Coordinates of C-alpha atoms in Angstrom, one line a residue:
M1 CA 17.8 21.5 33.0
D2 CA 15.3 24.1 32.0
D3 CA 15.7 25.7 35.5
L4 CA 19.4 26.0 34.8
V5 CA 18.8 27.7 31.5
D6 CA 16.5 30.2 33.1
L7 CA 19.0 30.9 35.8
F8 CA 22.1 31.6 33.7
G9 CA 20.6 32.4 30.3
T10 CA 22.2 29.4 28.6
S11 CA 23.1 25.8 29.2
S12 CA 26.0 25.0 31.4
T13 CA 28.3 24.0 28.5
E14 CA 28.1 27.4 26.7
L15 CA 29.3 30.9 27.7
P16 CA 26.3 33.0 28.7
A17 CA 25.2 35.8 26.3
S18 CA 24.3 37.9 29.3
L19 CA 24.6 37.8 33.1
P20 CA 21.8 38.4 35.7
P21 CA 21.3 42.1 36.5
E22 CA 23.8 43.5 39.1
V23 CA 22.6 43.6 42.7
E24 CA 23.5 46.1 45.4
E25 CA 24.4 43.5 48.0
G26 CA 27.0 40.8 47.5
N27 CA 30.6 40.7 46.2
I28 CA 30.0 40.9 42.4
E29 CA 30.5 44.3 40.6
Y30 CA 29.8 45.0 37.0
K31 CA 31.9 47.7 35.2
L32 CA 31.5 48.6 31.5
K33 CA 34.9 50.3 31.4
L34 CA 37.5 51.9 33.7
V35 CA 39.5 54.1 31.3
N36 CA 41.5 56.9 32.8
P37 CA 39.1 57.9 35.7
S38 CA 39.5 61.3 37.4
D39 CA 41.0 61.4 40.9
F40 CA 37.5 61.9 42.4
R41 CA 36.1 59.0 40.4
L42 CA 39.0 56.8 41.4
E43 CA 38.4 57.5 45.1
H44 CA 34.7 56.5 44.6
L45 CA 35.8 53.3 42.8
V46 CA 38.2 52.4 45.6
T47 CA 35.5 52.9 48.2
Q48 CA 33.2 50.7 46.2
M49 CA 35.8 48.0 45.9
K50 CA 36.3 48.1 49.7
W51 CA 32.5 47.6 50.1
R52 CA 32.5 44.6 47.7
L53 CA 35.5 43.0 49.5
E54 CA 33.7 43.4 52.9
E55 CA 30.6 41.8 51.4
G56 CA 32.6 38.9 50.1
H57 CA 34.6 38.4 53.3
G58 CA 37.8 39.4 51.5
E59 CA 36.9 38.4 48.0
A60 CA 35.2 40.3 45.2
I61 CA 34.5 39.5 41.5
Y62 CA 34.7 42.2 38.9
E63 CA 33.0 41.8 35.5
I64 CA 34.7 44.1 33.1
G65 CA 32.9 45.0 29.8
V66 CA 29.5 44.3 31.3
E67 CA 26.6 46.7 31.7
D68 CA 24.6 46.9 35.0
N69 CA 21.7 45.0 33.4
G70 CA 24.1 42.1 32.8
M71 CA 24.5 42.6 29.0
L72 CA 28.0 41.6 27.7
V73 CA 29.1 44.5 25.6
G74 CA 32.9 43.9 25.6
L75 CA 35.8 46.2 25.2
T76 CA 38.6 46.6 22.6
D77 CA 42.1 45.5 23.5
V78 CA 43.1 49.1 24.3
E79 CA 40.1 49.8 26.5
L80 CA 40.5 46.5 28.3
E81 CA 44.1 47.0 29.1
A82 CA 43.4 50.5 30.4
S83 CA 40.5 49.1 32.5
V84 CA 42.7 46.4 34.0
R85 CA 45.4 48.9 34.9
T86 CA 42.8 51.0 36.7
L87 CA 41.5 47.9 38.5
N88 CA 45.0 47.0 39.6
K89 CA 45.6 50.5 40.9
M90 CA 42.3 50.3 42.9
A91 CA 43.4 47.0 44.3
E92 CA 46.9 48.2 45.2
R93 CA 45.4 51.1 47.2
L94 CA 43.6 48.6 49.3
G95 CA 46.4 46.1 49.6
A96 CA 44.5 43.6 47.5
T97 CA 45.6 41.4 44.6
T98 CA 43.9 40.5 41.3
S99 CA 43.8 37.4 39.1
V100 CA 41.9 36.8 35.9
L101 CA 39.3 34.0 36.2
R102 CA 38.1 33.9 32.6
E103 CA 37.7 35.8 29.4
R104 CA 34.7 36.0 27.1
Q105 CA 34.7 36.9 23.4
V106 CA 31.9 39.2 22.5
D107 CA 30.4 39.5 19.0
S108 CA 30.7 43.1 17.7
D109 CA 28.4 44.9 15.3
E110 CA 31.3 46.9 14.0
G111 CA 32.6 44.2 11.7
A112 CA 34.6 41.0 11.9
G113 CA 37.9 42.9 12.3
C114 CA 36.8 44.5 15.5
R115 CA 37.2 42.0 18.3
K116 CA 35.8 42.8 21.8
R117 CA 36.4 41.0 25.0
A118 CA 35.0 40.9 28.6
L119 CA 37.0 39.8 31.6
E120 CA 36.0 38.3 35.0
I121 CA 38.6 39.2 37.6
L122 CA 38.9 37.9 41.2
V123 CA 40.1 40.6 43.7
R124 CA 41.3 39.1 47.0
K125 CA 42.3 40.9 50.2
V126 CA 42.7 39.1 53.6
P127 CA 40.6 41.1 56.2
D128 CA 42.7 43.2 58.5
D129 CA 41.7 41.2 61.6
Q130 CA 42.6 37.8 60.0
Q131 CA 45.7 36.1 58.7
F132 CA 43.7 34.4 55.9
I133 CA 40.2 33.9 54.5
D134 CA 39.0 30.7 56.2
L135 CA 36.3 28.3 55.0
R136 CA 35.3 24.9 56.4
L137 CA 34.3 22.0 54.1
A138 CA 32.8 18.8 55.4
V139 CA 33.4 15.7 53.3
L140 CA 30.5 13.2 53.2
G141 CA 29.8 10.0 51.3
N142 CA 29.4 6.2 51.7
V143 CA 32.2 4.0 52.8
D144 CA 34.8 3.2 50.0
A145 CA 33.6 6.2 47.9
G146 CA 37.1 7.6 47.9
K147 CA 36.7 10.5 50.3
S148 CA 40.1 10.2 52.1
T149 CA 41.9 9.4 48.8
L150 CA 40.5 12.5 47.2
L151 CA 41.6 14.7 50.1
G152 CA 45.0 13.1 50.1
V153 CA 45.4 14.0 46.4
L154 CA 44.1 17.5 46.9
T155 CA 46.4 18.3 49.8
Q156 CA 49.5 16.4 48.8
G157 CA 49.5 17.1 45.1
E158 CA 50.3 13.5 44.1
L159 CA 47.9 11.2 42.3
D160 CA 46.8 8.0 43.9
N161 CA 48.3 4.7 42.7
G162 CA 44.9 3.0 42.6
R163 CA 45.4 1.2 45.9
G164 CA 44.8 4.0 48.3
R165 CA 48.3 5.3 48.8
A166 CA 47.2 9.0 48.8
R167 CA 44.9 8.5 51.9
L168 CA 47.5 7.1 54.3
N169 CA 48.6 10.5 55.5
L170 CA 45.1 11.3 56.6
F171 CA 44.5 8.2 58.9
Q172 CA 45.0 8.7 62.6
H173 CA 44.6 5.1 63.9
L174 CA 46.2 1.7 63.0
H175 CA 42.9 0.0 62.3
E176 CA 42.1 2.8 59.8
I177 CA 45.3 2.1 57.8
Q178 CA 44.6 -1.7 58.0
S179 CA 41.0 -1.5 56.8
G180 CA 41.2 1.7 54.7
R181 CA 38.1 3.1 56.4
T182 CA 37.9 6.3 58.3
S183 CA 36.4 6.0 61.8
S184 CA 37.2 9.4 63.3
I185 CA 37.0 13.0 62.3
S186 CA 40.3 14.2 60.7
H187 CA 41.2 17.7 59.5
E188 CA 43.3 18.6 56.5
I189 CA 44.0 22.1 55.1
L190 CA 44.2 23.3 51.5
G191 CA 45.8 26.7 51.0
F192 CA 45.5 29.1 48.0
N193 CA 47.7 32.1 47.5
S194 CA 46.5 35.5 46.2
K195 CA 46.8 34.2 42.6
G196 CA 44.7 31.1 43.2
E197 CA 47.6 28.7 43.2
I198 CA 47.7 25.8 45.8
V199 CA 50.6 26.4 48.2
N200 CA 50.5 22.8 49.6
Y201 CA 52.4 21.7 46.5
S202 CA 55.4 24.1 46.9
G203 CA 58.1 24.0 49.5
S204 CA 55.4 24.8 52.1
R205 CA 54.8 21.4 53.6
T206 CA 54.2 22.1 57.3
V207 CA 50.9 23.5 58.6
E208 CA 52.6 26.7 59.8
E209 CA 54.2 27.3 56.4
I210 CA 51.0 26.6 54.5
C211 CA 49.1 29.1 56.8
E212 CA 51.8 31.7 56.4
N213 CA 51.8 31.6 52.6
S214 CA 48.0 31.3 52.1
S215 CA 45.5 34.1 51.5
K216 CA 42.6 31.6 51.5
L217 CA 42.6 28.4 53.6
I218 CA 40.0 25.7 53.3
T219 CA 39.8 23.3 56.3
L220 CA 38.7 19.8 55.0
I221 CA 36.8 17.8 57.6
D222 CA 37.0 14.2 56.6
L223 CA 34.0 12.3 58.1
A224 CA 33.3 8.6 58.4
G225 CA 31.3 6.9 55.7
H226 CA 30.4 3.6 57.4
H227 CA 26.9 3.4 59.0
K228 CA 28.3 2.2 62.4
Y229 CA 30.2 5.6 62.6
L230 CA 27.0 7.6 61.9
K231 CA 27.1 9.2 65.3
T232 CA 30.6 10.5 64.5
T233 CA 29.5 11.9 61.1
I234 CA 26.5 13.7 62.6
F235 CA 28.7 15.2 65.3
G236 CA 31.1 16.5 62.6
L237 CA 28.2 18.2 60.8
T238 CA 26.6 19.7 63.9
G239 CA 29.6 20.3 66.2
H240 CA 32.1 21.6 63.6
A241 CA 29.6 23.9 61.9
P242 CA 31.0 23.6 58.3
D243 CA 30.3 26.3 55.7
F244 CA 29.9 23.8 52.9
A245 CA 29.6 20.0 52.4
M246 CA 31.1 17.9 49.6
L247 CA 29.2 14.6 48.9
V248 CA 31.5 12.0 47.3
V249 CA 29.8 9.4 45.3
S250 CA 31.5 6.4 43.7
A251 CA 30.8 6.1 40.0
N252 CA 30.7 2.3 40.0
T253 CA 28.4 1.9 43.0
G254 CA 26.1 5.0 42.7
M255 CA 23.9 6.2 45.6
A256 CA 24.6 3.2 47.8
G257 CA 24.8 2.8 51.6
T258 CA 24.8 6.0 53.6
T259 CA 25.0 8.3 50.6
K260 CA 21.3 9.4 50.6
E261 CA 21.4 9.6 54.4
H262 CA 24.4 11.9 54.4
L263 CA 22.7 14.1 51.7
G264 CA 19.6 14.3 53.8
L265 CA 21.7 15.3 56.9
A266 CA 23.3 18.2 55.0
L267 CA 20.0 19.4 53.7
A268 CA 18.3 19.1 57.1
L269 CA 21.1 21.3 58.6
N270 CA 20.9 23.8 55.7
V271 CA 24.6 23.2 54.8
P272 CA 25.1 24.1 51.1
I273 CA 26.3 21.0 49.3
F274 CA 28.0 20.0 46.0
V275 CA 28.7 16.5 44.6
V276 CA 31.9 14.8 43.4
V277 CA 31.5 11.6 41.5
S278 CA 34.8 9.7 42.0
K279 CA 36.5 6.6 40.5
I280 CA 35.5 7.4 36.9
D281 CA 38.6 5.6 35.8
M282 CA 37.3 2.3 37.3
C283 CA 34.0 2.0 35.3
R284 CA 32.7 2.4 31.8
K285 CA 31.1 5.6 30.6
Y286 CA 27.6 4.2 30.6
L287 CA 27.9 3.3 34.3
M288 CA 29.2 6.8 35.2
E289 CA 26.3 8.3 33.2
R290 CA 23.8 6.1 35.1
T291 CA 25.2 7.3 38.4
V292 CA 25.0 11.0 37.5
S293 CA 21.5 10.6 36.1
Q294 CA 20.4 8.8 39.3
L295 CA 22.0 11.6 41.3
E296 CA 20.2 14.3 39.2
K297 CA 16.9 12.6 39.7
I298 CA 17.3 12.6 43.5
L299 CA 18.4 16.2 43.6
K300 CA 15.4 17.3 41.5
S301 CA 13.0 15.3 43.7
P302 CA 10.5 17.2 45.9
G303 CA 12.6 16.3 49.0
C304 CA 15.7 18.2 47.7
K305 CA 14.4 20.8 45.2
R306 CA 17.9 21.5 43.8
V307 CA 19.1 22.3 40.3
P308 CA 21.9 19.9 39.4
M309 CA 24.7 21.4 37.3
R310 CA 27.3 19.2 35.6
I311 CA 30.7 20.8 35.6
K312 CA 32.5 20.1 32.3
T313 CA 34.7 23.2 31.8
E314 CA 36.6 25.8 33.8
D315 CA 33.9 28.3 32.8
D316 CA 31.2 26.0 34.4
S317 CA 33.3 25.7 37.5
I318 CA 33.6 29.5 38.0
T319 CA 29.9 30.1 37.2
A320 CA 28.9 27.4 39.8
A321 CA 31.1 28.9 42.5
T322 CA 29.9 32.4 42.0
N323 CA 26.3 31.3 42.1
F324 CA 26.6 28.6 44.7
D325 CA 25.0 30.7 47.5
T326 CA 21.6 30.8 45.7
D327 CA 20.5 27.5 47.5
R328 CA 19.3 26.1 44.2
I329 CA 22.5 25.2 42.4
T330 CA 24.2 21.8 43.2
P331 CA 27.4 21.4 41.1
I332 CA 28.3 17.9 40.1
F333 CA 32.0 17.1 39.3
T334 CA 33.2 13.8 37.7
I335 CA 36.8 13.2 38.7
S336 CA 39.5 10.5 39.1
S337 CA 42.1 10.5 41.9
V338 CA 44.2 8.1 39.8
T339 CA 44.4 9.8 36.4
G340 CA 43.7 13.3 37.8
K341 CA 40.9 13.9 35.3
S342 CA 38.9 17.1 36.1
L343 CA 40.7 17.7 39.4
D344 CA 41.7 21.1 38.1
L345 CA 38.0 22.0 37.8
L346 CA 37.4 21.1 41.5
T347 CA 40.4 23.2 42.7
T348 CA 39.2 26.1 40.6
F349 CA 35.8 25.8 42.2
L350 CA 37.2 25.7 45.7
N351 CA 39.5 28.7 45.0
V352 CA 36.5 30.9 43.9
L353 CA 34.0 29.6 46.4
P354 CA 32.7 32.6 48.5
S355 CA 31.9 32.9 52.1
V356 CA 28.3 32.0 53.0
K357 CA 27.7 34.8 55.5
N358 CA 27.5 38.5 54.4
V359 CA 29.3 41.3 56.3
K360 CA 26.2 42.4 58.2
E361 CA 25.6 38.9 59.6
R362 CA 29.3 38.5 60.6
E363 CA 29.4 42.0 62.3
K364 CA 26.2 41.3 64.2
L365 CA 27.5 37.9 65.5
T366 CA 31.0 39.4 66.3
Q367 CA 29.4 42.2 68.4
D368 CA 27.2 39.7 70.4
L369 CA 28.2 38.3 73.7
T370 CA 30.7 35.5 73.5
E371 CA 29.7 31.8 73.0
F372 CA 32.3 29.2 72.3
Q373 CA 31.1 25.6 71.9
I374 CA 33.5 22.8 72.9
D375 CA 33.8 19.8 70.7
T376 CA 37.4 18.4 71.4
L377 CA 39.5 18.1 74.5
F378 CA 43.3 18.0 75.0
S379 CA 45.7 17.8 77.9
V380 CA 49.0 19.4 76.7
P381 CA 52.2 18.9 78.8
G382 CA 53.4 22.2 80.1
V383 CA 50.3 24.0 79.0
G384 CA 47.4 22.2 80.8
S385 CA 43.8 21.8 79.6
V386 CA 43.1 22.9 76.1
V387 CA 39.6 22.9 74.5
G388 CA 38.8 23.0 70.7
G389 CA 35.7 24.1 69.0
T390 CA 33.8 26.9 67.2
I391 CA 33.1 30.4 68.4
H392 CA 29.5 31.1 67.3
R393 CA 29.2 34.6 68.7
G394 CA 31.5 37.4 70.1
S395 CA 35.3 37.2 70.3
I396 CA 37.9 35.7 72.6
K397 CA 41.4 36.9 73.3
E398 CA 44.2 36.0 75.7
G399 CA 43.5 37.0 79.3
D400 CA 39.7 36.9 78.9
C401 CA 37.7 35.8 81.9
L402 CA 34.7 33.6 80.8
Q403 CA 32.1 31.2 82.2
L404 CA 32.6 27.5 81.6
G405 CA 29.8 25.0 82.0
P406 CA 27.5 23.6 82.7
V407 CA 29.4 21.5 85.2
E408 CA 27.9 19.0 87.7
G409 CA 24.7 20.4 89.1
G410 CA 24.2 22.8 86.2
E411 CA 26.6 25.5 87.5
F412 CA 29.0 27.7 85.5
R413 CA 32.5 28.3 86.8
K414 CA 35.1 31.0 86.1
A415 CA 37.7 30.1 83.4
V416 CA 40.6 32.3 82.3
V417 CA 42.0 32.1 78.7
K418 CA 45.8 31.5 78.7
T419 CA 46.4 31.3 74.9
V420 CA 44.5 31.0 71.7
H421 CA 45.6 29.1 68.6
R422 CA 44.2 28.7 65.1
N423 CA 45.5 26.0 62.7
R424 CA 48.2 25.3 65.3
M425 CA 49.5 28.9 65.2
P426 CA 49.1 31.4 68.0
C427 CA 46.8 34.3 67.3
R428 CA 45.8 37.6 69.0
F429 CA 42.1 36.8 69.1
I430 CA 39.3 34.8 67.5
Q431 CA 35.9 36.0 66.4
A432 CA 32.5 34.6 65.4
G433 CA 32.6 31.8 62.8
Q434 CA 36.1 30.7 63.4
T435 CA 37.4 27.4 64.7
A436 CA 40.2 27.4 67.3
T437 CA 41.8 25.9 70.4
V438 CA 41.8 27.7 73.7
A439 CA 44.1 26.9 76.7
L440 CA 42.4 27.4 80.0
A441 CA 44.1 28.3 83.4
N442 CA 43.3 26.3 86.5
V443 CA 40.9 23.9 84.8
E444 CA 41.5 20.2 85.1
R445 CA 40.9 17.8 82.1
E446 CA 38.5 15.7 84.3
Q447 CA 36.3 18.8 84.7
L448 CA 35.8 19.1 80.9
R449 CA 33.5 17.3 78.4
K450 CA 32.2 17.8 74.9
G451 CA 29.1 19.9 74.7
M452 CA 30.2 22.4 77.3
V453 CA 30.4 26.1 76.4
L454 CA 32.6 29.1 77.2
V455 CA 30.3 32.2 77.5
S456 CA 30.7 35.9 78.4
P457 CA 30.4 36.7 82.1
E458 CA 27.8 39.4 81.2
M459 CA 25.5 36.7 79.8
I460 CA 22.7 35.7 82.1
I461 CA 22.9 31.9 81.5
S462 CA 21.4 28.8 83.0
A463 CA 21.5 25.1 82.1
C464 CA 18.4 23.4 81.0
E465 CA 17.0 19.9 81.5
E466 CA 13.9 20.4 79.3
F467 CA 13.2 22.3 76.1
D468 CA 10.5 22.8 73.5
A469 CA 11.2 22.1 69.8
D470 CA 9.3 22.2 66.5
I471 CA 10.2 18.9 64.9
Y472 CA 9.6 17.1 61.6
L473 CA 9.6 13.3 61.6
L474 CA 11.5 12.2 58.6
Y475 CA 10.9 8.5 59.1
H476 CA 9.3 6.0 61.6
S477 CA 7.9 2.6 60.8
K478 CA 4.7 3.4 62.7
Q479 CA 4.4 6.4 65.0
I480 CA 6.1 8.0 68.0
T481 CA 4.3 9.0 71.2
T482 CA 5.1 10.5 74.6
G483 CA 7.8 8.4 76.3
F484 CA 9.7 7.9 73.0
E485 CA 13.5 8.0 73.6
A486 CA 16.1 9.0 71.0
T487 CA 19.6 10.3 70.6
I488 CA 19.6 14.0 70.0
H489 CA 22.3 16.2 68.3
V490 CA 22.4 19.9 68.9
G491 CA 25.7 21.5 68.0
S492 CA 28.3 19.6 70.1
V493 CA 25.7 18.2 72.4
C494 CA 24.8 14.5 71.9
Q495 CA 22.8 12.5 74.5
T496 CA 19.6 10.6 75.0
C497 CA 16.3 12.5 75.3
K498 CA 12.7 11.5 76.1
I499 CA 9.6 13.1 74.6
I500 CA 7.4 14.0 77.6
E501 CA 4.8 16.1 75.8
I502 CA 3.3 16.5 72.3
E503 CA 1.3 19.6 71.8
G504 CA -2.2 19.2 70.3
K505 CA -1.9 15.5 69.3
E506 CA -1.3 12.0 70.7
S507 CA 1.3 10.8 68.2
I508 CA 3.5 11.8 65.3
K509 CA 3.8 9.8 62.0
T510 CA 6.3 10.0 59.1
N511 CA 6.3 13.4 57.4
E512 CA 4.3 15.0 60.2
K513 CA 5.3 18.2 62.1
A514 CA 4.6 18.8 65.8
R515 CA 5.8 20.8 68.8
V516 CA 7.2 18.6 71.5
K517 CA 8.9 18.9 74.9
F518 CA 12.1 17.0 75.3
R519 CA 13.8 16.0 78.5
L520 CA 17.5 15.3 78.7
L521 CA 18.2 12.0 80.5
K522 CA 22.0 12.1 81.1
Q523 CA 23.0 15.6 82.2
L524 CA 22.1 19.3 82.0
E525 CA 23.2 21.2 78.9
Y526 CA 23.4 24.7 77.6
M527 CA 20.8 25.2 74.8
R528 CA 20.1 28.2 72.6
V529 CA 16.7 29.1 71.1
G530 CA 17.0 28.8 67.3
S531 CA 19.5 26.0 67.3
R532 CA 18.8 23.2 64.7
L533 CA 18.6 19.6 66.0
L534 CA 18.6 16.1 64.7
F535 CA 17.3 13.1 66.5
R536 CA 17.6 9.4 65.7
Q537 CA 16.8 6.0 67.1
G538 CA 17.4 2.9 64.9
T539 CA 15.8 3.7 61.6
T540 CA 13.8 6.6 63.1
K541 CA 15.1 10.0 62.1
G542 CA 13.8 13.5 62.6
M543 CA 14.9 17.2 62.5
G544 CA 13.8 20.4 64.1
E545 CA 14.5 23.7 65.8
I546 CA 14.6 24.7 69.5
V547 CA 11.9 27.3 70.2
K548 CA 12.0 27.5 74.0
T549 CA 14.5 26.5 76.7
I550 CA 13.3 25.8 80.3
P551 CA 16.0 26.8 82.9
W552 CA 16.7 24.1 85.4
R553 CA 15.9 25.0 89.0
N554 CA 17.9 23.4 91.7
E555 CA 15.2 22.6 94.3
E556 CA 17.6 21.4 96.9
A557 CA 19.7 24.6 96.7
M558 CA 16.6 26.7 96.9
R559 CA 15.5 25.0 100.1

């Protein structure tokens, strides 16, 4: 808890006396006052707001009544009203909207009769090339932790009856409804308007209406909790490339089953994570406290090195969201899907949650050559073959001619884009970081498989059968040597590999690092240097990063 005090200047249950000093990068701007600025000054302020909105991918937070060093000075009512008017004028010039997140009372030296206040205001503007601000959130946790029920309550706006009624709309298969257990990856959407209100609850019930009325859309990826569906869960984390992960822990069972494993997977893939302790209505307070304490102990351990932060007030929720990208903070919510306790704190957190990539990273990826990784396949009557996935680099628009592969023999073939859809709605184009479906012309469903890619024709590309990786062995009962076979996950690629060479040593034991050469045993794949990987075999688990790909050479074709 001392780390938390150092980070925010106070404990999580009190309003901070000061904020961290303002930084040039990022989407947070401090302003002492904005009272009647000149036309020249107003132009400068509008340009500054535009920069902050770009840094925050369409969202900026303004702290009014705060000096650049983070000191809360506060303003009188007259000064504050004038500053808010100026801020609204700036936002209006950019086509943005404002909403007050929270207010702080500041002690004044001018006597008890002089009250001063500071405001935190969220400015939101959907980027010109997008219909809404889009974030992806993976939902992890052990079986029966209440993941699907929580998502049902969040997206439908109706509390659960205590017997799982809220989750029924999320299930895709009959056996899921009968058992109450998720076995596949399902997607739900949670839309917020410019004022931070959830649009799912209004008359906007269809996906198209929710998308149309939302300025911020969070795609909730519900993953399986049972250990026998671990492959599906890992595929959801690697293939769907979520921006954040939400770990759901049942208050009455604690860190049971696959909970620790799911936490470890998110940390291994560098996915920022927060925790929701559910079912607090089903157990006594001391049991809930034991679960949260157990969770805090694990998060503080050397393997995690996180700072747990219990969310008890709306102020805590906003503070956690604005500082969530520090890689140290792990917010912990305690909620009930039956009584609705603290659900408002969770929705406030999701509304304020910023994008993980800054504007420079996004621009660099968008300007790169196109790379779209395929993780789902469809055959639509009247349309033909449709592929779904995430575009990691570049952009795709209708009519683009791309390379599809690797097909049999490691070759890449021509594929023309017919249409592009996001969240079931047609769009002009997609760019790096977005998830979409792409309809392809003259490509049969039988020619497609998960793990294939669509890449730019300018890209010099070749499939590989072997690649080098720096790996870290998380656990093995004894040691692994050359010839060891394991299932490997790299993005949407999932297949069996064999270790054919270990550099500089004969074997690898638990908690050891090494550079190894893997060979794919099933088929050739497209691999990119820098991609993170996970491998597993029984209880054996490891992680790593690809450092070199070895292009496959077709000896028969060369002869």
